[in-house]
Amino acid sequence: MSMPQRLLVLVDPTLVDDVSRYVAAPRKREAIALSLAARGPASAGATEVIERAAGIAARLDGAVRARALAETTRSSDDAANYGRRVWNEIAWLSATSGPSWGEGVGRSLAFLAHPERFALAGAPRAVRHLSRAIRHLLSSTADVAPALALPGWEAGLPAWGGSGFASGCIPAEFTEWLGLLLSGERWPLENLATELFGASGARAWRDNARRAARAAARSGCHLLEVETRSLRAQCLVDPRSIQIASSRFDWSGTLAAQVA
C-alpha cells in the first residue's frame, strides 16, 4: 500500500453543523455559504467573502447532488461516495480557514491505530496494547456528524482512511487524551511510534501531532486526519461552476454589509 503524507486539521463542530444545515435547508443555502466563507482570513474584504461563498456553494452543491443520488438509488456505493464527498468538502473548508499540521510521509494516527492496514506484519506484539489504545480514540468521521448521515455511508468513511479520504478523526472530547499520550520525556506512544516510524520519524511526528492535539483541545475542535492529495484535488474547482454559483448571490451593498 502507498504511504502518502497526511495532515491534521482542526474541524470546528459548528462548521459541521453549518454544512449539515446547507444540505438540509435549500432556502438558506446562500446565507449559510456566506457564513462559511466568513470563517476565512479576517483581512478578507466583503467582495472576497462573497466570491469565496460562491465557490463554497458550488462545491457543497456537488455533495448535495451526491446525497440526492444515494437517496434515490439506495445504493451502498452511492451512500459511501456521498460520505467521502461531503467529508472531503468539510476537510477543505477547515484546511483553508484554519491551521493544519503535516505528519510526514508514511506517518499517521491511522498507521498507529491500524498498522495491519499499512504493513503486512502489523505492530510487534510488545506494542500492540498501545495500538489498541489509540484505536479507541481514532473514530470514523461518520460518527461525529449524525445529521449528515445516510444508511451505509460509513462504508466510505473508514477510520484508517485511504487515497482521497478524509475519514479518520479524534473527536473533540478525546483530543486532550491524545495530547497526554504524546506528552512527557518518555511519552506513552513513543515505543509504538518508534517501531513503526523509526526513532527520528517518531520524534518529528510527535512534535506536530502534539501541537495539533493541544490546539484542538483548546478550541474544542475535532482533529481530522486527511491525505494531502485529497485536499489538492478538492481545491481544483471548475471556474465555470463558481461563476454559475455566483449568480445565486445578491451582489448589492446590502449583502456586502452583511459580511463586512
Coordinates of C-alpha atoms in Angstrom, one line a residue:
M1 CA 0.0 0.0 0.0
S2 CA 1.3 3.5 -0.8
M3 CA 2.2 5.7 2.1
P4 CA 1.1 9.3 1.3
Q5 CA 1.5 12.3 3.5
R6 CA -1.3 13.3 5.7
L7 CA -2.3 16.4 7.5
L8 CA -4.0 17.0 10.9
V9 CA -6.7 19.7 10.5
L10 CA -8.9 21.3 13.1
V11 CA -12.6 20.9 12.4
D12 CA -15.0 23.1 14.4
P13 CA -18.2 21.2 15.3
T14 CA -20.1 24.4 14.4
L15 CA -18.7 24.2 10.8
V16 CA -20.0 20.6 10.6
D17 CA -23.4 21.9 11.8
D18 CA -23.4 24.6 9.1
V19 CA -22.6 22.0 6.4
S20 CA -25.4 19.9 7.7
R21 CA -27.8 22.8 7.5
Y22 CA -26.7 23.6 4.0
V23 CA -27.5 20.1 2.9
A24 CA -30.9 20.0 4.7
A25 CA -32.2 23.6 4.1
P26 CA -32.2 24.6 0.4
R27 CA -33.8 28.0 1.1
K28 CA -31.0 29.0 3.5
R29 CA -28.0 27.9 1.4
E30 CA -26.9 31.3 0.3
A31 CA -26.8 32.6 3.9
I32 CA -25.0 29.5 5.1
A33 CA -22.4 29.7 2.3
L34 CA -21.7 33.3 3.4
S35 CA -21.4 32.3 7.0
L36 CA -18.9 29.5 6.0
A37 CA -17.0 32.0 3.8
A38 CA -16.7 34.5 6.7
R39 CA -14.6 31.9 8.6
G40 CA -11.7 32.6 6.2
P41 CA -8.9 35.2 6.8
A42 CA -10.0 38.2 9.0
S43 CA -8.4 40.5 6.5
A44 CA -10.7 39.5 3.6
G45 CA -13.0 42.2 2.3
A46 CA -16.7 41.9 1.6
T47 CA -16.1 41.1 -2.1
E48 CA -13.6 38.4 -1.3
V49 CA -16.0 36.8 1.1
I50 CA -18.8 36.8 -1.4
E51 CA -16.6 35.3 -4.1
R52 CA -15.5 32.6 -1.6
A53 CA -19.1 31.9 -0.7
A54 CA -19.9 31.3 -4.4
G55 CA -17.1 28.8 -4.6
I56 CA -18.2 27.1 -1.4
A57 CA -21.7 26.8 -2.7
A58 CA -20.5 25.3 -5.9
R59 CA -18.6 22.7 -4.0
L60 CA -21.3 21.8 -1.5
D61 CA -23.9 21.6 -4.2
G62 CA -21.9 18.7 -5.6
A63 CA -22.2 16.9 -2.2
V64 CA -26.0 17.7 -2.2
R65 CA -26.3 16.0 -5.6
A66 CA -24.3 13.0 -4.4
R67 CA -26.7 12.7 -1.4
A68 CA -29.8 13.0 -3.6
L69 CA -28.5 10.3 -5.9
A70 CA -27.8 8.0 -2.9
E71 CA -31.3 8.6 -1.6
T72 CA -32.8 7.8 -5.0
T73 CA -30.8 4.7 -5.7
R74 CA -30.4 3.5 -2.1
S75 CA -27.2 2.1 -3.3
S76 CA -24.5 1.4 -0.7
D77 CA -21.8 2.5 -3.2
D78 CA -23.6 5.8 -3.8
A79 CA -24.0 6.4 0.0
A80 CA -20.3 5.7 0.5
N81 CA -19.4 8.1 -2.3
Y82 CA -21.6 10.8 -0.7
G83 CA -19.9 10.3 2.6
R84 CA -16.4 10.7 1.0
R85 CA -17.6 13.7 -1.0
V86 CA -19.1 15.7 1.9
W87 CA -16.2 15.0 4.3
N88 CA -13.7 16.0 1.7
E89 CA -15.5 19.3 1.4
I90 CA -15.5 19.7 5.2
A91 CA -11.8 19.0 5.2
W92 CA -11.2 21.6 2.5
L93 CA -13.2 24.2 4.3
S94 CA -11.4 23.5 7.6
A95 CA -7.9 23.4 6.0
T96 CA -8.5 26.7 4.1
S97 CA -9.8 28.6 7.1
G98 CA -7.6 27.4 9.9
P99 CA -4.2 25.8 10.8
S100 CA -3.0 22.3 9.9
W101 CA 0.0 20.2 10.8
G102 CA 1.9 17.8 8.5
E103 CA 2.5 14.3 9.8
G104 CA 5.2 13.4 7.3
V105 CA 5.3 10.7 4.6
G106 CA 4.1 7.4 5.8
R107 CA 3.3 8.6 9.3
S108 CA -0.2 9.0 10.7
L109 CA -2.5 8.3 13.5
A110 CA -4.2 5.7 11.3
F111 CA -0.9 3.8 11.0
L112 CA -0.6 3.7 14.8
A113 CA -4.2 2.6 15.3
H114 CA -4.4 0.2 12.4
P115 CA -0.9 -0.9 11.4
E116 CA -2.2 -4.1 9.8
R117 CA -3.8 -1.8 7.1
F118 CA -0.4 -0.4 6.2
A119 CA 2.2 -3.1 6.9
L120 CA 1.8 -6.9 6.4
A121 CA 3.3 -7.7 9.8
G122 CA 1.2 -5.1 11.7
A123 CA 2.5 -3.9 15.1
P124 CA 5.0 -6.1 17.0
R125 CA 3.4 -8.0 19.9
A126 CA 5.2 -5.9 22.5
V127 CA 3.4 -2.6 21.4
R128 CA 0.0 -3.9 20.3
H129 CA -1.6 -2.7 23.5
L130 CA -0.5 0.9 22.5
S131 CA -2.1 0.4 19.1
R132 CA -5.3 -0.7 20.7
A133 CA -5.2 2.4 22.9
I134 CA -5.0 4.8 20.0
R135 CA -7.6 2.8 18.1
H136 CA -10.1 3.7 20.9
L137 CA -9.5 7.4 20.2
L138 CA -9.5 7.4 16.4
S139 CA -13.0 7.3 15.0
S140 CA -14.6 7.4 11.7
T141 CA -15.9 10.8 10.7
A142 CA -19.2 9.1 10.2
D143 CA -19.5 9.0 14.0
V144 CA -19.3 12.8 14.6
A145 CA -21.8 14.1 12.1
P146 CA -25.2 12.2 12.6
A147 CA -27.1 15.0 10.9
L148 CA -25.3 14.3 7.6
A149 CA -25.6 10.5 7.8
L150 CA -27.2 8.2 5.3
P151 CA -27.6 4.4 5.7
G152 CA -24.4 2.8 4.5
W153 CA -22.3 5.9 4.3
E154 CA -19.9 4.7 6.9
A155 CA -18.5 2.2 4.4
G156 CA -16.9 5.2 2.6
L157 CA -15.5 6.6 5.8
P158 CA -13.1 4.1 7.4
A159 CA -11.2 5.4 10.4
W160 CA -7.9 4.4 8.8
G161 CA -8.6 6.5 5.7
G162 CA -7.1 5.8 2.2
S163 CA -6.4 7.5 -1.1
G164 CA -8.7 10.5 -1.4
F165 CA -10.3 10.1 2.1
A166 CA -10.9 12.5 5.0
S167 CA -12.4 9.8 7.1
G168 CA -10.5 9.4 10.4
C169 CA -10.6 11.8 13.3
I170 CA -10.1 12.2 17.0
P171 CA -13.4 13.5 18.3
A172 CA -13.2 16.8 20.3
E173 CA -13.8 15.0 23.6
F174 CA -10.8 12.8 23.1
T175 CA -8.2 15.4 21.9
E176 CA -6.9 16.1 25.4
W177 CA -6.3 12.3 25.9
L178 CA -4.3 12.3 22.7
G179 CA -2.2 15.2 24.0
L180 CA -1.5 13.2 27.2
L181 CA -0.3 10.2 25.1
L182 CA 2.1 12.5 23.3
S183 CA 3.5 14.4 26.3
G184 CA 6.4 13.9 28.6
E185 CA 10.1 13.0 28.2
R186 CA 9.0 9.3 27.9
W187 CA 5.7 9.8 26.1
P188 CA 3.3 6.8 26.3
L189 CA 3.1 6.2 22.5
E190 CA 6.9 6.5 22.0
N191 CA 7.6 2.8 21.7
L192 CA 4.8 2.2 19.2
A193 CA 5.7 5.2 17.1
T194 CA 9.4 4.3 17.1
E195 CA 8.6 0.8 15.9
L196 CA 6.5 2.0 13.0
F197 CA 8.2 5.3 12.1
G198 CA 11.8 4.9 13.3
A199 CA 13.3 7.0 16.1
S200 CA 13.8 10.3 14.2
G201 CA 10.5 9.9 12.4
A202 CA 8.7 9.3 15.6
R203 CA 10.1 12.4 17.2
A204 CA 9.2 14.6 14.3
W205 CA 5.7 13.2 14.1
R206 CA 5.2 13.6 17.8
D207 CA 6.1 17.3 17.8
N208 CA 3.5 18.2 15.2
A209 CA 0.8 15.8 16.4
R210 CA 1.1 17.2 20.0
R211 CA 0.8 20.8 18.8
A212 CA -2.3 19.7 16.8
A213 CA -3.8 17.9 19.7
R214 CA -3.3 20.8 22.1
A215 CA -4.8 23.3 19.6
A216 CA -7.8 21.0 19.1
A217 CA -8.3 20.6 22.9
R218 CA -8.0 24.4 23.5
S219 CA -10.6 25.2 20.8
G220 CA -13.0 22.3 21.3
C221 CA -12.4 21.0 17.7
H222 CA -12.3 17.6 16.2
L223 CA -8.9 16.6 14.9
L224 CA -9.3 15.4 11.3
E225 CA -6.7 13.3 9.5
V226 CA -6.7 14.0 5.8
E227 CA -4.5 12.9 2.9
T228 CA -2.8 15.9 1.3
R229 CA -3.5 14.6 -2.3
S230 CA -7.2 14.7 -1.5
L231 CA -7.0 18.3 -0.5
R232 CA -5.1 19.3 -3.6
A233 CA -7.6 17.6 -5.8
Q234 CA -10.5 19.2 -3.9
C235 CA -9.0 22.6 -4.4
L236 CA -9.4 22.4 -8.1
V237 CA -12.8 23.9 -8.7
D238 CA -14.1 24.5 -12.3
P239 CA -14.3 28.3 -12.6
R240 CA -17.5 27.9 -14.6
S241 CA -19.0 26.3 -11.5
I242 CA -18.1 29.3 -9.4
Q243 CA -19.5 31.7 -12.0
I244 CA -22.8 29.8 -12.0
A245 CA -22.9 29.7 -8.3
S246 CA -22.1 33.4 -8.1
S247 CA -25.3 34.3 -10.0
R248 CA -27.3 33.0 -7.0
F249 CA -25.9 35.7 -4.7
D250 CA -27.2 39.3 -4.4
W251 CA -24.1 41.4 -5.1
S252 CA -25.8 44.5 -3.7
G253 CA -24.4 46.7 -1.0
T254 CA -26.8 45.3 1.5
L255 CA -25.4 41.8 1.1
A256 CA -21.8 43.2 1.2
A257 CA -22.7 44.9 4.5
Q258 CA -23.7 41.6 6.0
V259 CA -20.2 40.2 5.6
A260 CA -18.1 43.3 6.1

